mmCIF file of C-alpha atoms in Angstrom:
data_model
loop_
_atom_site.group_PDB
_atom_site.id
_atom_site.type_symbol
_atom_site.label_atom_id
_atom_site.label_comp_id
_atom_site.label_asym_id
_atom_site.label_seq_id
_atom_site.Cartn_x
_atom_site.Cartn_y
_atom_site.Cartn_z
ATOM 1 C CA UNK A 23 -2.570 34.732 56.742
ATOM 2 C CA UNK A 24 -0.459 36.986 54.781
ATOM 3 C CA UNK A 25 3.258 37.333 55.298
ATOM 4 C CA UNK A 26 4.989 40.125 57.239
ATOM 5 C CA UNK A 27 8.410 41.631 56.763
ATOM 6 C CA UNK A 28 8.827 43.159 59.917
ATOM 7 C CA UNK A 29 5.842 45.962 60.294
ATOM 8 C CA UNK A 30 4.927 45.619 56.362
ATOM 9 C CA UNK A 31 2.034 43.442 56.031
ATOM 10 C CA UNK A 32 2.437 41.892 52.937
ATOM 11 C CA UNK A 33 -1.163 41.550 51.595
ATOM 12 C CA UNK A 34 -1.961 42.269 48.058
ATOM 13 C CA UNK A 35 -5.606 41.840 48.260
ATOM 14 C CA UNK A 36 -7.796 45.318 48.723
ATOM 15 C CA UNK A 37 -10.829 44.406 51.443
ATOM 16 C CA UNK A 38 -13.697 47.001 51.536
ATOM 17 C CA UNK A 39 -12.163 48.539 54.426
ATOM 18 C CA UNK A 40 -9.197 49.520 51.989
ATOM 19 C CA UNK A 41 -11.030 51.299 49.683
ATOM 20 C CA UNK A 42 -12.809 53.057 52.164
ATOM 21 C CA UNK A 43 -10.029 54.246 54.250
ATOM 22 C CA UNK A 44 -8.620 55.655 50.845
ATOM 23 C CA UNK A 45 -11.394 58.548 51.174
ATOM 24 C CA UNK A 46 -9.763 60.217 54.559
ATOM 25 C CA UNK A 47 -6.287 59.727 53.241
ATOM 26 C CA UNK A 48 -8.284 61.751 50.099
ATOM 27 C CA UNK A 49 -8.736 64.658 52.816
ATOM 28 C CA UNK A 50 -5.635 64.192 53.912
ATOM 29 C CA UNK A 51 -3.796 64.933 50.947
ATOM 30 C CA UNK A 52 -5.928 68.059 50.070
ATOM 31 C CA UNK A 53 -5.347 69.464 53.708
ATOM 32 C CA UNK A 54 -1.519 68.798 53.000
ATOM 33 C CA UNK A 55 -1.163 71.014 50.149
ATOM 34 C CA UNK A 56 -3.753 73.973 51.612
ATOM 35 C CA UNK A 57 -1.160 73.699 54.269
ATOM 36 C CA UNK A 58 2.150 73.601 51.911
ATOM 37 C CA UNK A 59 0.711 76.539 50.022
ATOM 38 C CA UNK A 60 0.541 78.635 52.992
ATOM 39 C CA UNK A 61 4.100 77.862 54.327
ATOM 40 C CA UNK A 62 5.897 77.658 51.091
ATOM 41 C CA UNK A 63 6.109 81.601 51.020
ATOM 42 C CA UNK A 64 8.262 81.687 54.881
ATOM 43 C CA UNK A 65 10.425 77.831 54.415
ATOM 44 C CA UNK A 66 13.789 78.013 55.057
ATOM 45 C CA UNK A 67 13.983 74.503 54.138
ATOM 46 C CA UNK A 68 14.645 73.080 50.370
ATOM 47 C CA UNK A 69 11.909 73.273 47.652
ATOM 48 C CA UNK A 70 11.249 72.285 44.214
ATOM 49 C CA UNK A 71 12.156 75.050 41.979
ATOM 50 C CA UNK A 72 7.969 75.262 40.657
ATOM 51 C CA UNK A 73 4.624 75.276 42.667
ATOM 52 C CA UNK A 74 3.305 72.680 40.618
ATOM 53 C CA UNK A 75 6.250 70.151 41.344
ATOM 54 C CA UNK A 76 6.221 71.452 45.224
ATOM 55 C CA UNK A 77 1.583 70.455 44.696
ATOM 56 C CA UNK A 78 2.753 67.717 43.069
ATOM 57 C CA UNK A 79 5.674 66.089 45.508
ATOM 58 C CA UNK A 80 3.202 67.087 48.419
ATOM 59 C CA UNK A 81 0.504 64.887 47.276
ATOM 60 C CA UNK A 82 2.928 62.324 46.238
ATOM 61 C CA UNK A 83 4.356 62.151 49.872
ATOM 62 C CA UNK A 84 1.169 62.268 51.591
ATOM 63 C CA UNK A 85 -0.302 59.605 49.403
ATOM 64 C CA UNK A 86 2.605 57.364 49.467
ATOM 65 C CA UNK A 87 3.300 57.292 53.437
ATOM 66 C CA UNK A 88 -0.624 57.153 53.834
ATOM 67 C CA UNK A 89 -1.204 53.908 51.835
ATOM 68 C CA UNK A 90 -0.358 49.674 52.620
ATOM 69 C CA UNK A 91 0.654 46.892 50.577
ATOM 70 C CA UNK A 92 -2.608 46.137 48.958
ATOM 71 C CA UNK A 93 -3.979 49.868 48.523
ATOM 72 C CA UNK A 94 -0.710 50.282 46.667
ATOM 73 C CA UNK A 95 -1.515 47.763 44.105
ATOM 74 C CA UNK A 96 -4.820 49.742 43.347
ATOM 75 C CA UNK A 97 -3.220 51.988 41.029
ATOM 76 C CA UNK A 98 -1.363 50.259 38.472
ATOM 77 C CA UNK A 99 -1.091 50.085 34.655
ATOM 78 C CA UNK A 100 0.811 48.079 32.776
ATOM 79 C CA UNK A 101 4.210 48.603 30.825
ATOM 80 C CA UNK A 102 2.137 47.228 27.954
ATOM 81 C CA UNK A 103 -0.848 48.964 28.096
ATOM 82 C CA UNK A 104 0.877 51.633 28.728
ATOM 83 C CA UNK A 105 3.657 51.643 25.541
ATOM 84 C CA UNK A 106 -0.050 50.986 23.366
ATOM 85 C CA UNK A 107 -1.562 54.118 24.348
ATOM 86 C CA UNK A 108 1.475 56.299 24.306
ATOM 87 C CA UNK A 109 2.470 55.299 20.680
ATOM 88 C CA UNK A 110 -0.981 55.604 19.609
ATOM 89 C CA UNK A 111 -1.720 59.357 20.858
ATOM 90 C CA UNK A 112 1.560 60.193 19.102
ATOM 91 C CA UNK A 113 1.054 58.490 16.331
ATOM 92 C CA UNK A 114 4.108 56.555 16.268
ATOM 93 C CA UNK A 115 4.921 53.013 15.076
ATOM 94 C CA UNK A 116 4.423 50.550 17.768
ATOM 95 C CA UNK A 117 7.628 47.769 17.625
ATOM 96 C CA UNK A 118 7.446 44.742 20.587
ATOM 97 C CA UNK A 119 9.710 41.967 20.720
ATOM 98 C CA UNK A 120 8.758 39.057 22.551
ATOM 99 C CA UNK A 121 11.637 37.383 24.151
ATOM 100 C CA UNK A 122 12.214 33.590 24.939
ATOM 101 C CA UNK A 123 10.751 32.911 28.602
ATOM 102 C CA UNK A 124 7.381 35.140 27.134
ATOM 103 C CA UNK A 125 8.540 38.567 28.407
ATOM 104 C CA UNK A 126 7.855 41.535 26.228
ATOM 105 C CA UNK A 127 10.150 44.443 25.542
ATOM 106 C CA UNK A 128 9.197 48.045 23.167
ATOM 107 C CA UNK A 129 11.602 49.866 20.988
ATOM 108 C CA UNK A 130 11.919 53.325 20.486
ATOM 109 C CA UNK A 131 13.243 54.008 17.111
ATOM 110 C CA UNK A 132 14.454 51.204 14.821
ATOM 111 C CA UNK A 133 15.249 47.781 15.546
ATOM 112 C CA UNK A 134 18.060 47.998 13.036
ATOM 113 C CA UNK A 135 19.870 50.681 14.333
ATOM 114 C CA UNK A 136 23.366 50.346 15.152
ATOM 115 C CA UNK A 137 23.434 51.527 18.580
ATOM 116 C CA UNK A 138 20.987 50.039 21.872
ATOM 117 C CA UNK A 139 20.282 51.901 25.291
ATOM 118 C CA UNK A 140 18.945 49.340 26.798
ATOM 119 C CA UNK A 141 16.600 50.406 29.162
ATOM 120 C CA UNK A 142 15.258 49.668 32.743
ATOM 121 C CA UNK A 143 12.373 52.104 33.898
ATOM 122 C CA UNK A 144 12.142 52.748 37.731
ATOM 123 C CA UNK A 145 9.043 52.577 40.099
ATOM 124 C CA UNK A 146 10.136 50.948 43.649
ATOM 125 C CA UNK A 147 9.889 47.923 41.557
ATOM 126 C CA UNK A 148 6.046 48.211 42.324
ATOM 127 C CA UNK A 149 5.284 50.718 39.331
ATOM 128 C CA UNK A 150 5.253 49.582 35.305
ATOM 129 C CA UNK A 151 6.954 52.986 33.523
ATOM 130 C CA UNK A 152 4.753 56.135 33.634
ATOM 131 C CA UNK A 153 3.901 58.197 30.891
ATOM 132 C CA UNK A 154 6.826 60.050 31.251
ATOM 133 C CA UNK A 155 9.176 57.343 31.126
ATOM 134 C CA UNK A 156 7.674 56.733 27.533
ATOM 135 C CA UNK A 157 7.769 60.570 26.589
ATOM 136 C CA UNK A 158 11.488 61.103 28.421
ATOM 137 C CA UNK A 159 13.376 58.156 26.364
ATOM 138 C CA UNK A 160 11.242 59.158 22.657
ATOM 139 C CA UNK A 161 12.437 62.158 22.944
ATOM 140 C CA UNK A 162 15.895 60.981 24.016
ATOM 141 C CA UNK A 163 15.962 58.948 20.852
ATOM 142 C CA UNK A 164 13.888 61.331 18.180
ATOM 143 C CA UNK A 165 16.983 64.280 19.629
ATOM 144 C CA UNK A 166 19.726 61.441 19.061
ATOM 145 C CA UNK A 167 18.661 60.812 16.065
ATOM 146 C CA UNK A 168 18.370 64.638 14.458
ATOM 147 C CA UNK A 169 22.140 64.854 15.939
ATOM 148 C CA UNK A 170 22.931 61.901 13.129
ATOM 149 C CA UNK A 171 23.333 58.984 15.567
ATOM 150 C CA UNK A 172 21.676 55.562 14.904
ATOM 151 C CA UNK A 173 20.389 54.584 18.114
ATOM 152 C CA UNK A 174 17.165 52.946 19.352
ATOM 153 C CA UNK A 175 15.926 52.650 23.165
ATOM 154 C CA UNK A 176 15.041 49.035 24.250
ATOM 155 C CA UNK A 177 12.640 48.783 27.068
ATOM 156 C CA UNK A 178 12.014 45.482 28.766
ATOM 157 C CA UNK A 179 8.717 45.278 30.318
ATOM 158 C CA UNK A 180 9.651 43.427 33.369
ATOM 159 C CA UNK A 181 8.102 41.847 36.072
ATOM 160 C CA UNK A 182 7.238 44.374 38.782
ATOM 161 C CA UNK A 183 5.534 43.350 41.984
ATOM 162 C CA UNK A 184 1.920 44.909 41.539
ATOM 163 C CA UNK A 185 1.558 42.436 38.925
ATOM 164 C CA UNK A 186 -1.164 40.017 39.030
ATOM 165 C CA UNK A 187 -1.697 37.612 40.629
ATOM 166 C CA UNK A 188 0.448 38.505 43.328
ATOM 167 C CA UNK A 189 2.784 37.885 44.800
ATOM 168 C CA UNK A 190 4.764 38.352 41.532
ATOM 169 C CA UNK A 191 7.898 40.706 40.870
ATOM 170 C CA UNK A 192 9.893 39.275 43.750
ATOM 171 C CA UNK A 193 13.314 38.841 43.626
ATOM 172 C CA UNK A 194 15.342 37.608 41.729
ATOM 173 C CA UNK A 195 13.314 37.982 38.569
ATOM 174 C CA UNK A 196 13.980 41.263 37.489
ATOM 175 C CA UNK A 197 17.518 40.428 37.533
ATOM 176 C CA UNK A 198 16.830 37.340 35.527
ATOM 177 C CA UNK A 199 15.018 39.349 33.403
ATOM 178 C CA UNK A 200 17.286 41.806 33.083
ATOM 179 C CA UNK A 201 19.992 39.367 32.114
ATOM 180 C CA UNK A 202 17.694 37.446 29.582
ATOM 181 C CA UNK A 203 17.063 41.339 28.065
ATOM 182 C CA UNK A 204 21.071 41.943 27.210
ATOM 183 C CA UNK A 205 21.888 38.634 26.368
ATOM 184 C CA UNK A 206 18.608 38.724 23.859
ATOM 185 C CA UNK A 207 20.487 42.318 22.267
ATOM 186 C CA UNK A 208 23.432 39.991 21.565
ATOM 187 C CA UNK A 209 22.753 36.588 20.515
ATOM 188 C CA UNK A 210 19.071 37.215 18.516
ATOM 189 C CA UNK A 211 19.339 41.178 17.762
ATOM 190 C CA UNK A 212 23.105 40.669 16.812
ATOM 191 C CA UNK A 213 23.999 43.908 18.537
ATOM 192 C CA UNK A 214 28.255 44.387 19.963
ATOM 193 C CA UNK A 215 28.069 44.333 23.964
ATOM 194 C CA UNK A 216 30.433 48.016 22.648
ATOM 195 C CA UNK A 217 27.162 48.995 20.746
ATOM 196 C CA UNK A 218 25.301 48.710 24.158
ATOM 197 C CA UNK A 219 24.328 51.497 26.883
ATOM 198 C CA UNK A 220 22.736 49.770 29.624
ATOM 199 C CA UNK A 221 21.051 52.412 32.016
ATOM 200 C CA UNK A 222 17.919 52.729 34.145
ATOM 201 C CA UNK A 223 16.195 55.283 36.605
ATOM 202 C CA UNK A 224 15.354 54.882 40.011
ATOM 203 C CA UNK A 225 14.601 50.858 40.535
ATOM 204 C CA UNK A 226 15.593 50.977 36.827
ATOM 205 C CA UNK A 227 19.050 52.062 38.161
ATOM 206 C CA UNK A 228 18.892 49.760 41.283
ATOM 207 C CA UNK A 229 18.436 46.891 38.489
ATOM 208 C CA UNK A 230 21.266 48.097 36.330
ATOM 209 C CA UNK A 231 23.740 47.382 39.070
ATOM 210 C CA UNK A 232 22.438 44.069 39.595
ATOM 211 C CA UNK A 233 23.006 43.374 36.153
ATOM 212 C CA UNK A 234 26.434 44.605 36.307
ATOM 213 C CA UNK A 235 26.763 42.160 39.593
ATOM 214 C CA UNK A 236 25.679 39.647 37.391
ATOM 215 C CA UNK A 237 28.436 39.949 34.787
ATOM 216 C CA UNK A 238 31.180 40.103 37.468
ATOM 217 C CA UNK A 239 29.610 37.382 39.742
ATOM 218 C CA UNK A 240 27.167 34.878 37.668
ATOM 219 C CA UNK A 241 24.285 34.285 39.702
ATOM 220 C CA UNK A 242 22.530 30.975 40.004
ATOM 221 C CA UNK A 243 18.966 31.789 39.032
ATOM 222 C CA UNK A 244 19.633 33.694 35.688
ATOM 223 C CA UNK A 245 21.185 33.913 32.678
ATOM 224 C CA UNK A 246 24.863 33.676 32.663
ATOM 225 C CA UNK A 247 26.552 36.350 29.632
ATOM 226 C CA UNK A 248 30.517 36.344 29.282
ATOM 227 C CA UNK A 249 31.408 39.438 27.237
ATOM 228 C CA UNK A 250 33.515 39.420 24.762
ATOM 229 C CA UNK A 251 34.458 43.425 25.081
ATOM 230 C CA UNK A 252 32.880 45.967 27.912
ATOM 231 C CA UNK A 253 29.296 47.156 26.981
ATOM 232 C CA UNK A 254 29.763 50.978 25.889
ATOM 233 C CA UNK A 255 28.658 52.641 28.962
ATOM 234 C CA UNK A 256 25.879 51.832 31.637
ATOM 235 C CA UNK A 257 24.179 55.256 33.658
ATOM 236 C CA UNK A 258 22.516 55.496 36.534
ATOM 237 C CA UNK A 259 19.656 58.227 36.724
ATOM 238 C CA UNK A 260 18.807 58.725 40.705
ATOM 239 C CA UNK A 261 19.924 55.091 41.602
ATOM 240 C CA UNK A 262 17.426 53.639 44.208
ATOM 241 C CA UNK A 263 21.082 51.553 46.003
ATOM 242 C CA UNK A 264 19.925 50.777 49.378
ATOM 243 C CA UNK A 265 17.111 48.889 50.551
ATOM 244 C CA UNK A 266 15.183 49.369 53.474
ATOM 245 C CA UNK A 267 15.668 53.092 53.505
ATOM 246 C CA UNK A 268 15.482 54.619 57.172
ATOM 247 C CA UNK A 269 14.824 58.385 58.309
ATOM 248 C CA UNK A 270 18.140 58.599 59.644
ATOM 249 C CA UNK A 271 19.928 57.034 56.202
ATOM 250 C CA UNK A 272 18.126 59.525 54.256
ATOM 251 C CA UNK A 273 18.665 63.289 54.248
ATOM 252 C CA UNK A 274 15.036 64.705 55.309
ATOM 253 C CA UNK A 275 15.633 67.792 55.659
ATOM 254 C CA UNK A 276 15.593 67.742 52.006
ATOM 255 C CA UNK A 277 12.080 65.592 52.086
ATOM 256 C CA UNK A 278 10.321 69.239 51.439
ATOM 257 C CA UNK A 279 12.351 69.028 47.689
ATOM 258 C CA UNK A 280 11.287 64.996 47.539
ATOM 259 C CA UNK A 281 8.985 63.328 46.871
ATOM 260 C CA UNK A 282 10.068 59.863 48.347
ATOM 261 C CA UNK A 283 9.913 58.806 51.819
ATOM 262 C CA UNK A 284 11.530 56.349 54.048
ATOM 263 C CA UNK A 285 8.078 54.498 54.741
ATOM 264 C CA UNK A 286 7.173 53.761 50.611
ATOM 265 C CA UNK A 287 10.775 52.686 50.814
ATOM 266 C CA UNK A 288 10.380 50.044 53.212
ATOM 267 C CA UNK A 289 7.073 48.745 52.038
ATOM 268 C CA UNK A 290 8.644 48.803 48.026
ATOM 269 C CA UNK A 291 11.587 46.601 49.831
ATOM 270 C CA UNK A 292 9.656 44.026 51.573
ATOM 271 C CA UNK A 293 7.507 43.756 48.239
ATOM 272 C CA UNK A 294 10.642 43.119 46.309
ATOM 273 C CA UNK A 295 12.255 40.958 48.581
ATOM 274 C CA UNK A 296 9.334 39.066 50.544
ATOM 275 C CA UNK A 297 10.826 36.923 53.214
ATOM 276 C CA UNK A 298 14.154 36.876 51.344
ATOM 277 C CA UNK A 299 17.371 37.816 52.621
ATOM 278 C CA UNK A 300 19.535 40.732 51.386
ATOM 279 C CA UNK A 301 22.486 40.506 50.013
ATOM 280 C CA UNK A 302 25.289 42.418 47.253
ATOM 281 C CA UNK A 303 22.705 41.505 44.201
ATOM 282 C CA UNK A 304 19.767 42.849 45.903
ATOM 283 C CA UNK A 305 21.255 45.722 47.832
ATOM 284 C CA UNK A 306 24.185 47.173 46.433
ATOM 285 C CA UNK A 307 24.595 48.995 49.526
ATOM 286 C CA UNK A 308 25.905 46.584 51.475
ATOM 287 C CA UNK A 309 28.226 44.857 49.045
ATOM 288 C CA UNK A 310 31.699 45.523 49.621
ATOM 289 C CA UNK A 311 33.725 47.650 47.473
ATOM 290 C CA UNK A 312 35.824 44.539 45.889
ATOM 291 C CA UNK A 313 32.684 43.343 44.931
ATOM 292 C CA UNK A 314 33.108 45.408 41.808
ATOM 293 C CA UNK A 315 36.730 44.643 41.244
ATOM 294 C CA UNK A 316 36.928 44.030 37.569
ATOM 295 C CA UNK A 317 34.211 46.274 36.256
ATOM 296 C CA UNK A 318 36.147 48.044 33.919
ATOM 297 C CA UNK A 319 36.407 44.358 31.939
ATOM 298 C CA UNK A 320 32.528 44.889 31.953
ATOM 299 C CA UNK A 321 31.681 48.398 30.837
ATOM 300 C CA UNK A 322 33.967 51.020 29.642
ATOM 301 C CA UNK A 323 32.281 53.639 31.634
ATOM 302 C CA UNK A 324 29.563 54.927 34.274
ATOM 303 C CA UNK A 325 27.371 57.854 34.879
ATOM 304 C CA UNK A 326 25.542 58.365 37.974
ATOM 305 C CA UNK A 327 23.637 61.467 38.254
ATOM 306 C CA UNK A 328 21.401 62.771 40.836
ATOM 307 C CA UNK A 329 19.508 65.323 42.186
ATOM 308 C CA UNK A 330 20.975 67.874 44.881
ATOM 309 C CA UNK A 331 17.192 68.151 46.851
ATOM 310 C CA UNK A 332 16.715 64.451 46.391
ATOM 311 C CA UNK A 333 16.396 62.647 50.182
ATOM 312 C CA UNK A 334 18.578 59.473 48.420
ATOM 313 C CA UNK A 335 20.925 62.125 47.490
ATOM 314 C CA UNK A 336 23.838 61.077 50.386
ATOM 315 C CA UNK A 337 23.291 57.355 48.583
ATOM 316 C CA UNK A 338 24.063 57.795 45.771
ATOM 317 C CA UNK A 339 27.062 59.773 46.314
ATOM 318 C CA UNK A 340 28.460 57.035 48.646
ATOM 319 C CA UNK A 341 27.850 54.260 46.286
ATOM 320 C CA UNK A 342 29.468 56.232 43.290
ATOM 321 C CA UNK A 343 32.248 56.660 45.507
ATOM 322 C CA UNK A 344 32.067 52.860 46.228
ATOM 323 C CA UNK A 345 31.920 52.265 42.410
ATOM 324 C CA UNK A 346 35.076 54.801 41.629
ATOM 325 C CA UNK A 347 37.409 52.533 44.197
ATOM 326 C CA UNK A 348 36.570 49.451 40.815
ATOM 327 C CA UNK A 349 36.402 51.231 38.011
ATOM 328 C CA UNK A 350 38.670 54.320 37.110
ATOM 329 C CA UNK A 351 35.693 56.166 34.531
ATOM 330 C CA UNK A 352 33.123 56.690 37.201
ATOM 331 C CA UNK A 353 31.333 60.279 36.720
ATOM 332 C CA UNK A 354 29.214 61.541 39.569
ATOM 333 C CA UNK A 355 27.314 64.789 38.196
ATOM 334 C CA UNK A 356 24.812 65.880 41.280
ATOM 335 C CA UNK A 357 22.508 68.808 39.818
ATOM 336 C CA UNK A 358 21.966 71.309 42.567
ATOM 337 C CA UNK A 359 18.105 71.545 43.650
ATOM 338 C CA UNK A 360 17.017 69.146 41.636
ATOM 339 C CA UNK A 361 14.472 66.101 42.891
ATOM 340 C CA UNK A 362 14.931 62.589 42.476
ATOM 341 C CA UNK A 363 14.086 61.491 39.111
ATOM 342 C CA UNK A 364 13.524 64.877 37.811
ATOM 343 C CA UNK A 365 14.597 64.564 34.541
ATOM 344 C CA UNK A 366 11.760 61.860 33.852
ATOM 345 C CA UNK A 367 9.277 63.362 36.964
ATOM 346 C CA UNK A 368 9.486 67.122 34.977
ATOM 347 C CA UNK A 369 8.311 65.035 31.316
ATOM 348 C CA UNK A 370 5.835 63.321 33.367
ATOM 349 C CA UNK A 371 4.324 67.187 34.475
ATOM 350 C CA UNK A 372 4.463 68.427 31.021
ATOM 351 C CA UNK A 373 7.257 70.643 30.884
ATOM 352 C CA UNK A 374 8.613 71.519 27.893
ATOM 353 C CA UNK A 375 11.885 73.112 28.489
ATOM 354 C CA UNK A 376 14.422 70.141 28.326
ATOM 355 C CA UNK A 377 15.579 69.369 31.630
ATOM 356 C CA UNK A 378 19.706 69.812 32.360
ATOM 357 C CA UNK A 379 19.963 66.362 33.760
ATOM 358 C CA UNK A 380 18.653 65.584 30.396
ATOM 359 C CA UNK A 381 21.122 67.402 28.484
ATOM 360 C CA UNK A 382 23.814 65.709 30.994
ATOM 361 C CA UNK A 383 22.469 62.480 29.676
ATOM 362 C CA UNK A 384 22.094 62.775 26.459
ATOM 363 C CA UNK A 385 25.388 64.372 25.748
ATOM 364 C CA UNK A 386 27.067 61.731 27.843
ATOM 365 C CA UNK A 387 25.175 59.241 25.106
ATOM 366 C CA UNK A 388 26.198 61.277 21.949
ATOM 367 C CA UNK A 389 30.021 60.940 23.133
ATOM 368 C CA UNK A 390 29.874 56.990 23.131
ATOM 369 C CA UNK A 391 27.819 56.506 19.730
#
């Protein structure tokens, strides 16, 4: 019998009946954008700033709050296949490094270069990165790199819990592996914790802050790494901070701008966590604020950004303001109307313009290489 966190069944296996029911939820999504189209026009209530993101975030919604555990798992790719195919269409020079326990990270740009952002890609912990996630931190580095900086993106390919065969991608492995992943930058790739931007998106972002537990409060199952400066800066792009997400903990009127909802939240969470309990590593939401007393010994600096129609948006304001009672060089930059993830979500759609959030980013990166 499979295991149950509360009302998520957590069964990974896809019976007949789940592949089947996938054809009304098919109809379902179709039916919700015929009916988006036609109300878009007369809302009062947030919306993406394009019809193709408000298509895109209603299909998105509709498929995600429409789908279980093991119908979830059905569409999946991994980091790896996923890094091949992207460097190969764009003809670029495919770099891996394997790392000690067997787990595989890509590079973006040179391995020699003097500067790291190491790199954790979001997904609920469920998803490997997208497409976009490859196209969003190439072009990060390729525009770094015509500005004169020496920089490289490192992108561990960790664990997520889609993975076969599941369960896999539970807790606490991405933070082990996320540990393993900076301590690898400093003791094999010879790179100064001052020469390294830790950052992430989403889950990427959730993961960033458990690293950042990690170096204040050494955790038993991974990797322990005493600095010998503060890394250069760590950024947090839409920061997935609480677990468990509930209607009335997110802001919904804004769901209409979104595209995530409180139910893919709670099924990501009990995938991530299983049977285990929460607790400051796993859910910075509940850790108190001296839990980060001390972070400024850590990193020299912090950027969380987010997106003014994103439904986490209340979140991540709270926990920046949680993070700016530890460190004194916490910048919140909230970008009005914008979604959560959008930098990466608009790269994933194809646009070309760069995105501001981008810019924010970027620019924030320039000033610390």
């Amino acid at each position: 019998m499979a295991e149950r966190r509360g009302d998520i069944e957590l069964r990974y296996n896809a019976t007949a009946l789940d592949y089947i029911l996938l054809l009304p939820l098919f109809g379902k999504m179709f039916l919700a954008v015929v009916a988006r189209l036609l109300i878009r026009p007369f809302s009062k209530r947030p919306k993406p700033r394009t019809l193709l993101k408000d298509v895109v975030f209603t299909i998105l919604r509709t498929f995600l709050g429409g789908v279980n555990v093991a119908q979830d798992t059905l569409f999946s790719i991994s980091t790896a296949d996923g890094y091949a195919s992207f460097v190969k269409k764009n003809k670029l020079p495919a770099t891996e490094t394997v790392l000690g326990s067997g787990l595989k990270a890509f590079w973006f740009g040179p391995k020699s270069a003097d500067k790291i952002v190491l790199f954790f890609h979001g997904g609920g912990y469920a998803k490997a990165a997208s497409p976009g996630h490859f196209a969003w931190l190439h072009d990060l580095q390729k525009d770094l790199a015509a500005k004169g900086h020496s920089v490289s993106v490192f992108l561990p390919a960790y664990e997520v819990t889609t993975d076969r065969p599941s369960p896999k991608g539970r807790y606490p492995i991405q933070l082990q592996q996320a540990a393993e992943s900076l301590a690898w930058l400093i003791e094999k790739e010879h790179k100064k914790p001052s020469d390294i931007i830790v950052a992430g998106d989403s889950a990427g972002g959730h993961m960033t802050i458990s690293l950042l537990s990690h170096l204040l409060h050494p955790h038993p199952a991974a990797t322990k790494i005493t600095l010998a400066e503060p890394l250069a800066s760590a950024i947090l792009i839409s920061p997935w901070n609480k677990l468990f997400p509930s209607p009335s903990s997110m802001d919904t009127y804004k769901q209409t701008s979104d595209m995530i909802i409180p139910s893919a939240g709670q099924r990501w969470s009990s995938m991530y966590l299983g049977l285990q309990e929460e607790d400051s590593y796993n859910n910075p939401h509940i850790a108190p604020p001296e839990w980060f007393g001390g972070l400024e010994g850590q990193v020299r600096d912090v950027l969380v950004w987010g997106g003014g129609g994103e439904a986490i948006i209340t979140t991540i304001v709270n926990f920046s303001e949680k993070l700016k009672t530890a460190h004194p060089k916490v910048e919140l930059v909230v970008q009005p109307g914008a979604a959560h993830d959008d930098p990466i979500i608009e790269k994933l759609l194809g646009y070309k313009e760069k995105h501001e959030g981008t810019r924010v980013i970027e620019a924030w990166i320039g000033e610390r290489l």
